[in-house]
Coordinates of C-alpha atoms in Angstrom, one line a residue:
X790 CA -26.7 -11.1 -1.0
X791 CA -24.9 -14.4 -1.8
X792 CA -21.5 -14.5 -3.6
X793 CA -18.9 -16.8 -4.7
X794 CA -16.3 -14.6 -2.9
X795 CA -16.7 -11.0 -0.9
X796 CA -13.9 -8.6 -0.8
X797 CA -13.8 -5.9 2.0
X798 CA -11.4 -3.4 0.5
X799 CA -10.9 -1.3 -2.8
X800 CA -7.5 -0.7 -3.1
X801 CA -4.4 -2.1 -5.0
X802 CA -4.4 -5.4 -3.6
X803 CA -8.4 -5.4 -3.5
X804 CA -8.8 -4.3 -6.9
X805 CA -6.1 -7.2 -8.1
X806 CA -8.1 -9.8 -6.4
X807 CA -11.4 -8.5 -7.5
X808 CA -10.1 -8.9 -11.5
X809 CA -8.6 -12.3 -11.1
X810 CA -11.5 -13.8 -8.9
X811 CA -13.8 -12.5 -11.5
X812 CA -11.9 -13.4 -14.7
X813 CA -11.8 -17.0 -12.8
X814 CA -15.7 -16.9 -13.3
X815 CA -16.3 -16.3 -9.5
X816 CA -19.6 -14.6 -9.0
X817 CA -17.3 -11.3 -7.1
X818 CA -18.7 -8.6 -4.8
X819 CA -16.0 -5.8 -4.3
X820 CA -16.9 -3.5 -1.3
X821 CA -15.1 0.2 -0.8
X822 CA -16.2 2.3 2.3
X823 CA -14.9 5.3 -0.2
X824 CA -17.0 6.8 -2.9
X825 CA -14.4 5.8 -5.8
X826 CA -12.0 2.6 -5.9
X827 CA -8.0 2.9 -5.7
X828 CA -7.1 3.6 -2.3
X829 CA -3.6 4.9 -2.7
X830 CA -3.7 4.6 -6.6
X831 CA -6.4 7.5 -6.5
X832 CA -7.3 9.2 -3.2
X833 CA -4.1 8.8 -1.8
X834 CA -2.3 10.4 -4.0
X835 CA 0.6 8.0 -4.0
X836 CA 3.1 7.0 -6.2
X837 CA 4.9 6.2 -8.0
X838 CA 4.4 2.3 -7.3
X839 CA 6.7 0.6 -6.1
X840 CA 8.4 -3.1 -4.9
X841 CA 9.3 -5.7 -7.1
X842 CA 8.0 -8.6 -8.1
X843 CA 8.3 -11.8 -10.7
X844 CA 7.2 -10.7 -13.9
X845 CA 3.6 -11.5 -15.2
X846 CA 1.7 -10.2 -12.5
X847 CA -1.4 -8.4 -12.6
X848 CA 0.4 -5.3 -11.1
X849 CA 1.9 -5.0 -15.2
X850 CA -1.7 -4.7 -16.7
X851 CA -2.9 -2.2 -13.8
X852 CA 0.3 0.3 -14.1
X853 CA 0.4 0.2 -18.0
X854 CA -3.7 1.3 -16.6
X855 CA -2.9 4.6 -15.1
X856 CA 0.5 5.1 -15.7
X857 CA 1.5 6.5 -19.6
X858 CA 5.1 5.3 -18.1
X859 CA 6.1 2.3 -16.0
X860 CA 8.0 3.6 -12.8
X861 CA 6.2 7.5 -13.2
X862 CA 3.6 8.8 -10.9
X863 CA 0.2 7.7 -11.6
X864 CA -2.6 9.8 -13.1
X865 CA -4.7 9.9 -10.4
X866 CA -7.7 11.2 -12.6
X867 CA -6.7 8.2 -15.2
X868 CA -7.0 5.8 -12.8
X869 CA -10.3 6.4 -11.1
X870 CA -11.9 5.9 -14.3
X871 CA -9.3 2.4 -15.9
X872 CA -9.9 1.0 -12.6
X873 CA -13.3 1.7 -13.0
X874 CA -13.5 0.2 -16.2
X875 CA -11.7 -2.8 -15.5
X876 CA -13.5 -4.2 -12.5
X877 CA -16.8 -3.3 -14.6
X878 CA -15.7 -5.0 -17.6
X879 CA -14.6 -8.0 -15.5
X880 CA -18.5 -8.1 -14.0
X881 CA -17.4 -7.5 -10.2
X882 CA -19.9 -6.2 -8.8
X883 CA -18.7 -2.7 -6.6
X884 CA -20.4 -1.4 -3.6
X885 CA -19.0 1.8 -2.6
X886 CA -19.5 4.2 0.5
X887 CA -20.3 0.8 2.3
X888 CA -18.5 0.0 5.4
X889 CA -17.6 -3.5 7.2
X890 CA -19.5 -3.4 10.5
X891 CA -19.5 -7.2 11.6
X892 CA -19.7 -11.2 10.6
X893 CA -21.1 -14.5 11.5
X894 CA -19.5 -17.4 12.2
X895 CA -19.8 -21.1 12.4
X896 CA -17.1 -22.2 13.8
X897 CA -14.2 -21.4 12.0
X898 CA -16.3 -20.5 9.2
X899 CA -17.3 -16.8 8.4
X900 CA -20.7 -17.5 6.9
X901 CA -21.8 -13.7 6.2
X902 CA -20.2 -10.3 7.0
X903 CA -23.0 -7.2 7.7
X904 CA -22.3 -3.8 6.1
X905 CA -23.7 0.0 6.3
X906 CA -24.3 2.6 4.0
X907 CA -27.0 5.9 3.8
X908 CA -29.2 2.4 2.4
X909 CA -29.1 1.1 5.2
X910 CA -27.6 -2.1 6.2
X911 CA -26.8 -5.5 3.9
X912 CA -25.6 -9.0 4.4
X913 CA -23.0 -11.1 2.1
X914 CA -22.7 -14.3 2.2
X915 CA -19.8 -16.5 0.4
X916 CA -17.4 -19.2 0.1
X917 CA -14.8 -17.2 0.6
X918 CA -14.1 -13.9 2.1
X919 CA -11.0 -11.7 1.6
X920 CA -10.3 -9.2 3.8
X921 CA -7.9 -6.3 1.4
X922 CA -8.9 -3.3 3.7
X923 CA -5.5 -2.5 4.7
X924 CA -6.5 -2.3 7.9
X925 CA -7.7 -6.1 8.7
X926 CA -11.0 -4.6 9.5
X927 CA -13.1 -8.0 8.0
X928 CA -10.3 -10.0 10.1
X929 CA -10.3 -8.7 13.5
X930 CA -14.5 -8.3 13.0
X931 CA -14.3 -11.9 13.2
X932 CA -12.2 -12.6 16.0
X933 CA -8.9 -13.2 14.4
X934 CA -5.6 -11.7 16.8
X935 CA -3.4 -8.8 15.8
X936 CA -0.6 -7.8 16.4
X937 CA 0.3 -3.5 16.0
X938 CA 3.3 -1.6 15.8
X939 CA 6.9 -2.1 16.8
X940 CA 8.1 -4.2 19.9
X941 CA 8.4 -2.1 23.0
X942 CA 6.3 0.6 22.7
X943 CA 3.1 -0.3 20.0
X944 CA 4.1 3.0 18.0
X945 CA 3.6 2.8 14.1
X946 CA 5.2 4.1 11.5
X947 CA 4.5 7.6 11.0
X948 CA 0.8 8.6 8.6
X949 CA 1.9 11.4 5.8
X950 CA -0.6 13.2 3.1
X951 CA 0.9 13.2 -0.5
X952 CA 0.5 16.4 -2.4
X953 CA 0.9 17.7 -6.3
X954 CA 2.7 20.9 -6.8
X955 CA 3.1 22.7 -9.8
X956 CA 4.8 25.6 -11.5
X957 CA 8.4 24.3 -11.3
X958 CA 10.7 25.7 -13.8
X959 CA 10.9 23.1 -16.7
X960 CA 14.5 23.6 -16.7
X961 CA 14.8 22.4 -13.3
X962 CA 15.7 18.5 -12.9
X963 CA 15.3 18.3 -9.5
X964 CA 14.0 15.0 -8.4
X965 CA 14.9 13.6 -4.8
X966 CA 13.5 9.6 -4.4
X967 CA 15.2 8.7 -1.1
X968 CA 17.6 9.1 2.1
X969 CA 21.1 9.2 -0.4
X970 CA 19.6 10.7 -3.2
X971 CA 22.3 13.3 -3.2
X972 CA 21.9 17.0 -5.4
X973 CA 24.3 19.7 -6.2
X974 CA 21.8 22.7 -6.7
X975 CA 24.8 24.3 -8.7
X976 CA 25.5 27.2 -6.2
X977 CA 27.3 25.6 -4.0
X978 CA 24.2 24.0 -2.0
X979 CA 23.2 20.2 -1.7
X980 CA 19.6 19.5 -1.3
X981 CA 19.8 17.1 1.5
X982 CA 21.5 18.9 3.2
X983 CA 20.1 22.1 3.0
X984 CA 16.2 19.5 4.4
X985 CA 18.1 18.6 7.2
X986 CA 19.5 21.9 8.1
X987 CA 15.9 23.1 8.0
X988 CA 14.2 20.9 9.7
X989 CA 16.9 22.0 12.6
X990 CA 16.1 25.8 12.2
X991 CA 12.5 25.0 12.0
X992 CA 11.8 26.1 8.6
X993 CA 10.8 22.7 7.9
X994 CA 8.3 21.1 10.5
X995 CA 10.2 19.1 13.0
X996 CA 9.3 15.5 11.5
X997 CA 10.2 16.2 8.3
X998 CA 14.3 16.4 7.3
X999 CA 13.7 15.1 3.7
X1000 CA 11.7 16.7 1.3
X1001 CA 11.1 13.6 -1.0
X1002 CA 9.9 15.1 -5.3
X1003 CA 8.7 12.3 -7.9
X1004 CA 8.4 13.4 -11.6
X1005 CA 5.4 12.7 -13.1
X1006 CA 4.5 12.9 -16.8
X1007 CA 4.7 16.9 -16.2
X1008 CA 8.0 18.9 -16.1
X1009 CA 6.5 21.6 -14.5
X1010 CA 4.8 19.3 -11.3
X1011 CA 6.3 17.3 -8.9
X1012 CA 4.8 14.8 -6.4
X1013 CA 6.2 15.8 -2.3
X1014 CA 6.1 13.0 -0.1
X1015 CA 7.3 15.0 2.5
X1016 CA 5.0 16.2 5.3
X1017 CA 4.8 13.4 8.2
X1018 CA 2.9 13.2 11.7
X1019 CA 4.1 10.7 14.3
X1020 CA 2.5 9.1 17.2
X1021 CA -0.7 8.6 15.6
X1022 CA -3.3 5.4 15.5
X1023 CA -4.8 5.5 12.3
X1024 CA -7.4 3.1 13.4
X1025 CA -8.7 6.5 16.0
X1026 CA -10.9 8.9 14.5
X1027 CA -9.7 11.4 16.8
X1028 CA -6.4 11.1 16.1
X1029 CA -6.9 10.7 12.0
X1030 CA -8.4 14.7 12.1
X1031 CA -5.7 15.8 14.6
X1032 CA -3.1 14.2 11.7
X1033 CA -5.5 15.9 8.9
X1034 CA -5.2 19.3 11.0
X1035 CA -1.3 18.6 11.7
X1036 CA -0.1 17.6 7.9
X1037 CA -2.4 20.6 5.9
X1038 CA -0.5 23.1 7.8
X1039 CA 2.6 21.0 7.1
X1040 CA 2.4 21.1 3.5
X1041 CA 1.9 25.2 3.8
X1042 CA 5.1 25.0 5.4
X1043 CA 7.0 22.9 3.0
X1044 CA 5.7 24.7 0.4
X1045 CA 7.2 27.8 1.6
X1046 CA 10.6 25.9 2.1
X1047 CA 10.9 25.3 -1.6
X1048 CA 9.3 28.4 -2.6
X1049 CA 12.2 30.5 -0.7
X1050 CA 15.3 28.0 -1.1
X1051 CA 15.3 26.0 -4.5
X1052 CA 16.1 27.9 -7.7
X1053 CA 13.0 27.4 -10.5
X1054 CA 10.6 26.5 -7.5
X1055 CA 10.1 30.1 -6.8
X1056 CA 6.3 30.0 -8.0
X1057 CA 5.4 26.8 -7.1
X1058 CA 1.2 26.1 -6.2
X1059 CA -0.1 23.0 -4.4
X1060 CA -1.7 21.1 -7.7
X1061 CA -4.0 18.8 -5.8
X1062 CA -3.6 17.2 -2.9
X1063 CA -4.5 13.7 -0.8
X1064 CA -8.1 12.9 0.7
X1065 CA -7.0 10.3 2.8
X1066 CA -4.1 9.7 5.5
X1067 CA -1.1 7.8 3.7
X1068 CA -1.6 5.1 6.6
X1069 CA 1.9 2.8 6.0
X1070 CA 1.2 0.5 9.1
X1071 CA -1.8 -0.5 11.7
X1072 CA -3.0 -4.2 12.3
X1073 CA -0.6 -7.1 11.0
X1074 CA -3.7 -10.1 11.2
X1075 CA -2.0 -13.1 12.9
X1076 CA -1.7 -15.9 10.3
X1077 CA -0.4 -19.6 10.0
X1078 CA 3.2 -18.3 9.2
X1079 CA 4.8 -14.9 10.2
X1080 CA 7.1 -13.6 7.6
X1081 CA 10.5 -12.3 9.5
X1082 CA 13.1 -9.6 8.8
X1083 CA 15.3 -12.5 8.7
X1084 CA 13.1 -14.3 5.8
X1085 CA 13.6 -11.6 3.7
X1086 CA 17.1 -10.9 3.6
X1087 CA 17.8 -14.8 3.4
X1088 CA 15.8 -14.2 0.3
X1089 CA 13.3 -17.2 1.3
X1090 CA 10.8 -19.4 -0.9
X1091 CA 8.7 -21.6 0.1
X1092 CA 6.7 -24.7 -1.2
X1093 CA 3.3 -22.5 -0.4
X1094 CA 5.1 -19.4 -2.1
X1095 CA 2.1 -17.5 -3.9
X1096 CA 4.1 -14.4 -4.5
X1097 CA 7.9 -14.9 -6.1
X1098 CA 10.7 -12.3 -6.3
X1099 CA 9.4 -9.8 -3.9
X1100 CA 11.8 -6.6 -3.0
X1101 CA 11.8 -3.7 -1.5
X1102 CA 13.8 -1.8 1.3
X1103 CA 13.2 -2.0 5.2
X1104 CA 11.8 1.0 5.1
X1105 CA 10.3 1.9 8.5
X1106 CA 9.5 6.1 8.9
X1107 CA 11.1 6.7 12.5
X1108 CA 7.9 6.1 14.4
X1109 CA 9.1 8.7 17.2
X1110 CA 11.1 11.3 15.1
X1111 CA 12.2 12.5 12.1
X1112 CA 14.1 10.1 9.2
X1113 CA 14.4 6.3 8.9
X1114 CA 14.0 4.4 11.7
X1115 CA 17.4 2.7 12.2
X1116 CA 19.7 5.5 9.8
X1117 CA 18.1 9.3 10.3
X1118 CA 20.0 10.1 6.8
X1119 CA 20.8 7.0 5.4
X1120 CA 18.9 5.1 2.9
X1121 CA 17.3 2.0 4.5
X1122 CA 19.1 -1.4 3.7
X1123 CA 17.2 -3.8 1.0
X1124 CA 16.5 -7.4 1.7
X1125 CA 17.5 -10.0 -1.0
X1126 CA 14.5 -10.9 -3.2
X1127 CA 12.2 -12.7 -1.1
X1128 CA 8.8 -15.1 -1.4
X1129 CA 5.7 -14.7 0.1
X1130 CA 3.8 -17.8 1.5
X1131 CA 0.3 -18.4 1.1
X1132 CA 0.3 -19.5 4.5
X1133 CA 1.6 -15.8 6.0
X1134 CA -2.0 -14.6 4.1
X1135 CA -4.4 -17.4 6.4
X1136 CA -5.3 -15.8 9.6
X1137 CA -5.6 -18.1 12.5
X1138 CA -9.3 -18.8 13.0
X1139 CA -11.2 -18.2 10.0
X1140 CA -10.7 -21.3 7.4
X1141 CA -12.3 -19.1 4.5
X1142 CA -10.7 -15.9 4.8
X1143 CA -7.8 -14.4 3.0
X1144 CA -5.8 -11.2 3.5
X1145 CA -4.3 -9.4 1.1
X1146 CA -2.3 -6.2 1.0
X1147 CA -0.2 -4.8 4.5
X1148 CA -2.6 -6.6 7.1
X1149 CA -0.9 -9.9 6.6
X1150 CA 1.0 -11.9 9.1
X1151 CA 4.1 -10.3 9.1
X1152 CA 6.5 -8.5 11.7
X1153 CA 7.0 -4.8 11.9
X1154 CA 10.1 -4.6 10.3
X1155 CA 9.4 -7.4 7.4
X1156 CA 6.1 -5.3 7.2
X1157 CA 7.4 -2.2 6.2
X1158 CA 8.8 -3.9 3.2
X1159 CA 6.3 -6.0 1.8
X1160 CA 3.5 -3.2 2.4
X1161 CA 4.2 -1.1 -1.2
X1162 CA 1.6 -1.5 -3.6
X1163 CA 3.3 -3.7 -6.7
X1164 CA 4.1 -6.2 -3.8
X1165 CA 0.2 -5.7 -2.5
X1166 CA -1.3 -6.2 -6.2
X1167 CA 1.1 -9.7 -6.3
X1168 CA -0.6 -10.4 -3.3
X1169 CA -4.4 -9.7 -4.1
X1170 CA -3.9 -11.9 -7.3
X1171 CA -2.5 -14.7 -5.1
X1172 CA -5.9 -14.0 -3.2
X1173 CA -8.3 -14.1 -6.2
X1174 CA -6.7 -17.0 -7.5
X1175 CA -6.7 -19.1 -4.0
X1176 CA -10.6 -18.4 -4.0
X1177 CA -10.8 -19.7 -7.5
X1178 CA -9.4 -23.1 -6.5
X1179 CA -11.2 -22.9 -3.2
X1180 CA -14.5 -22.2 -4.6
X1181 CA -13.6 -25.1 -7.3
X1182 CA -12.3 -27.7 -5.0
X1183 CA -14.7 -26.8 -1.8
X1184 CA -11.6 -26.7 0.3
X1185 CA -11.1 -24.2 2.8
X1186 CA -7.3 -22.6 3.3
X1187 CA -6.1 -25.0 5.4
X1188 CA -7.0 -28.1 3.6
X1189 CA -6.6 -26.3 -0.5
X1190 CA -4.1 -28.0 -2.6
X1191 CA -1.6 -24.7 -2.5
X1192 CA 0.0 -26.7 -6.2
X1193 CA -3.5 -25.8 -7.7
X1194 CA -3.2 -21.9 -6.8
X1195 CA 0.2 -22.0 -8.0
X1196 CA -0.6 -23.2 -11.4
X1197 CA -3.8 -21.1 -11.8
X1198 CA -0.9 -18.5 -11.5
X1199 CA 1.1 -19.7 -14.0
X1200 CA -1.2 -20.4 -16.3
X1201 CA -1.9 -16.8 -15.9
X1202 CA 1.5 -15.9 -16.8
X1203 CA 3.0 -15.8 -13.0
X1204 CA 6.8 -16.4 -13.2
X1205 CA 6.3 -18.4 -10.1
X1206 CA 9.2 -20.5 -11.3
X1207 CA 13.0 -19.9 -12.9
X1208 CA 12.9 -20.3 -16.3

């Protein structure tokens, strides 16, 4: 099979650079070891999106896509079949439950990456290859370094399952977003408070002391982002069913927490849940440039900056325990808004492949910023649109004009630039 450009990867940031590779009239294969494209945006149950970026990206068109609200929870069920639509209607062609297994190289050069399915096994051969898996599977197949986890002891943040409940009293406003979200329950309780006292007494499992709730388009539902198992490598198969085991019973348990505690939750059901790990960190591909904790809240650009006005908070899940990272019970700081260089997306090694998404060449704690899906779409775009001018100018990433990818972006609507 011969392409223009390959992606390895069907989530938010694969799906982004899927559309604009294939709106750039690229001849586009998008490949998705799932059954159904989305990643997060449909399997994984999260939302609602978040990160922010320059206005004009394609992360606008894909939440107006499966969200009836900017800043609500996704329809999960919408958005298997927009997403669907969209890469269908763009002509990408999608090869689902196919997996990643290897490449060739010449060189620096990937010149094909093999895959297997139940068909079998098939080759892909492009100009350019973009590796969007999350993971850096296609990157670390073809030899490029990694680095994994925080400094000292390799541990990542912790993986979670995200879960619908429903049955909430409709008179009950309860919503809980992050660490200082702070609620009077009217009888003299505070939410918080009464999660962290739980998770002491065991009625909450011993990881979880915040029991985050989203709205979504349903007063009666909420979304949990809540249940949380640490000490896991999401890369191990082993330890990605001893998770699966871990988090189904967790969700049982918080269940009962809110059941028993929160006035109007009395009656709650689980809705729908997850069916795959929330996996916030593995490999971080080495690249040409390493974004920094210290890039970020300097609130950096760059002359190769592909991505403008990025921000979220340093929000790193306490690999080891319960709570953030650095502040158990505080909300994690927020960097300034930051850029992200086209050079952090070029791993060492491979002059014709791109990440996109969390496997980019960051450090663990810039990571945990710059890993939320509006920042990934920004990011995927960036990708697409550095193929287009690749495949154009038969340049590879060290030697492209980075100018040319920037105004492809523009002229897309990008605010790259201050007006």
């Amino acid at each position: 099979m011969k392409y223009d450009v390959v992606i390895a990867g069907a989530g938010p940031a694969g799906i982004a650079c899927a559309l604009e590779a294939a709106r750039s009239g690229l001849k586009t294969a998008l490949i998705e070891r799932y059954g159904c494209v989305g990643g997060n945006l449909t399997l994984g149950y999260v939302g609602p999106l978040l990160g922010k970026i320059c206005a004009g990206t394609i992360a606008e068109e894909l939440e107006d896509a499966i969200c009836t609200k900017r800043r609500n929870v996704p329809d999960f069920e919408r958005a298997k079949i927009a997403l669907t639509e969209l890469l269908d209607e763009a002509g990408v062609d999608v090869y689902l439950q196919t997996c990643v297994i290897g490449s060739e190289k010449s060189g620096e050069r990937i010149e094909k990456i093999h895959t297997a399915g139940k068909f079998g096994k098939l080759s892909f051969a492009a100009k350019v290859f973009i590796d969007a898996t999350g993971d850096g599977d296609l990157a670390v197949q073809s030899g490029c370094a990694f680095h994994m986890g925080r400094d000292g002891d390799g541990l990542v943040q912790p993986v979670t399952l995200m879960f619908i409940i429903e049955g909430v009293d409709p008179d009950q406003p309860l919503l809980c977003r992050h660490e200082e979200d702070y609620t009077d329950l009217g009888d003299g309780r505070e939410y918080l408070d009464l999660c962290h006292k739980a998770c002491k007494t065991g009625e909450l499992p011993e990881n979880v002391n915040i029991v985050r709730l989203y709205g979504t388009d349903v007063s009666t539902e909420r979304m949990v982002n809540a249940t949380q198992e640490n000490r896991i490598d999401p890369l191990n198969p082993a330890d990605v069913f001893k998770a699966e085991v871990s988090l189904r019973r967790q969700m049982g348990k918080i269940v009962d927490f809110l059941k028993n505690n929160i006035p109007g939750f009395s009656n709650i059901t689980v809705k729908g849940s997850a069916s795959t790990l929330g996996v916030r960190e593995s490999r971080r591909i080495v690249g040409r440039y390493q974004l920094t904790e210290e890039d970020l809240m300097a609130g950096r650009a760059y002359a190769d900056s592909v991505v403008h006005k990025a921000r979220f908070a340093l929000d790193i899940h306490n690999p080891s325990g319960a709570g953030q990272s650095a502040h158990a019970e505080r909300r994690p700081v927020t960097p300034n808004f930051y850029d992200i260089p086209f050079s952090a997306m070029c791993p060492l090694g491979c002059d014709n492949l791109i990440t996109a998404g969390r496997c980019i060449s960051g450090t663990h704690v810039a990571h945990s910023s710059y890993r939320v899906m509006r920042i990934c779409m920004a990011m995927g775009q960036a990708a697409g649109a550095a193929a287009a001018i690749m495949c154009q100018t038969d340049t590879t990433t060290n030697t492209v004009d980075v100018s040319l990818i920037r105004r492809h972006l523009m002229d897309r609507g990008v605010q790259l630039e201050e007006k």
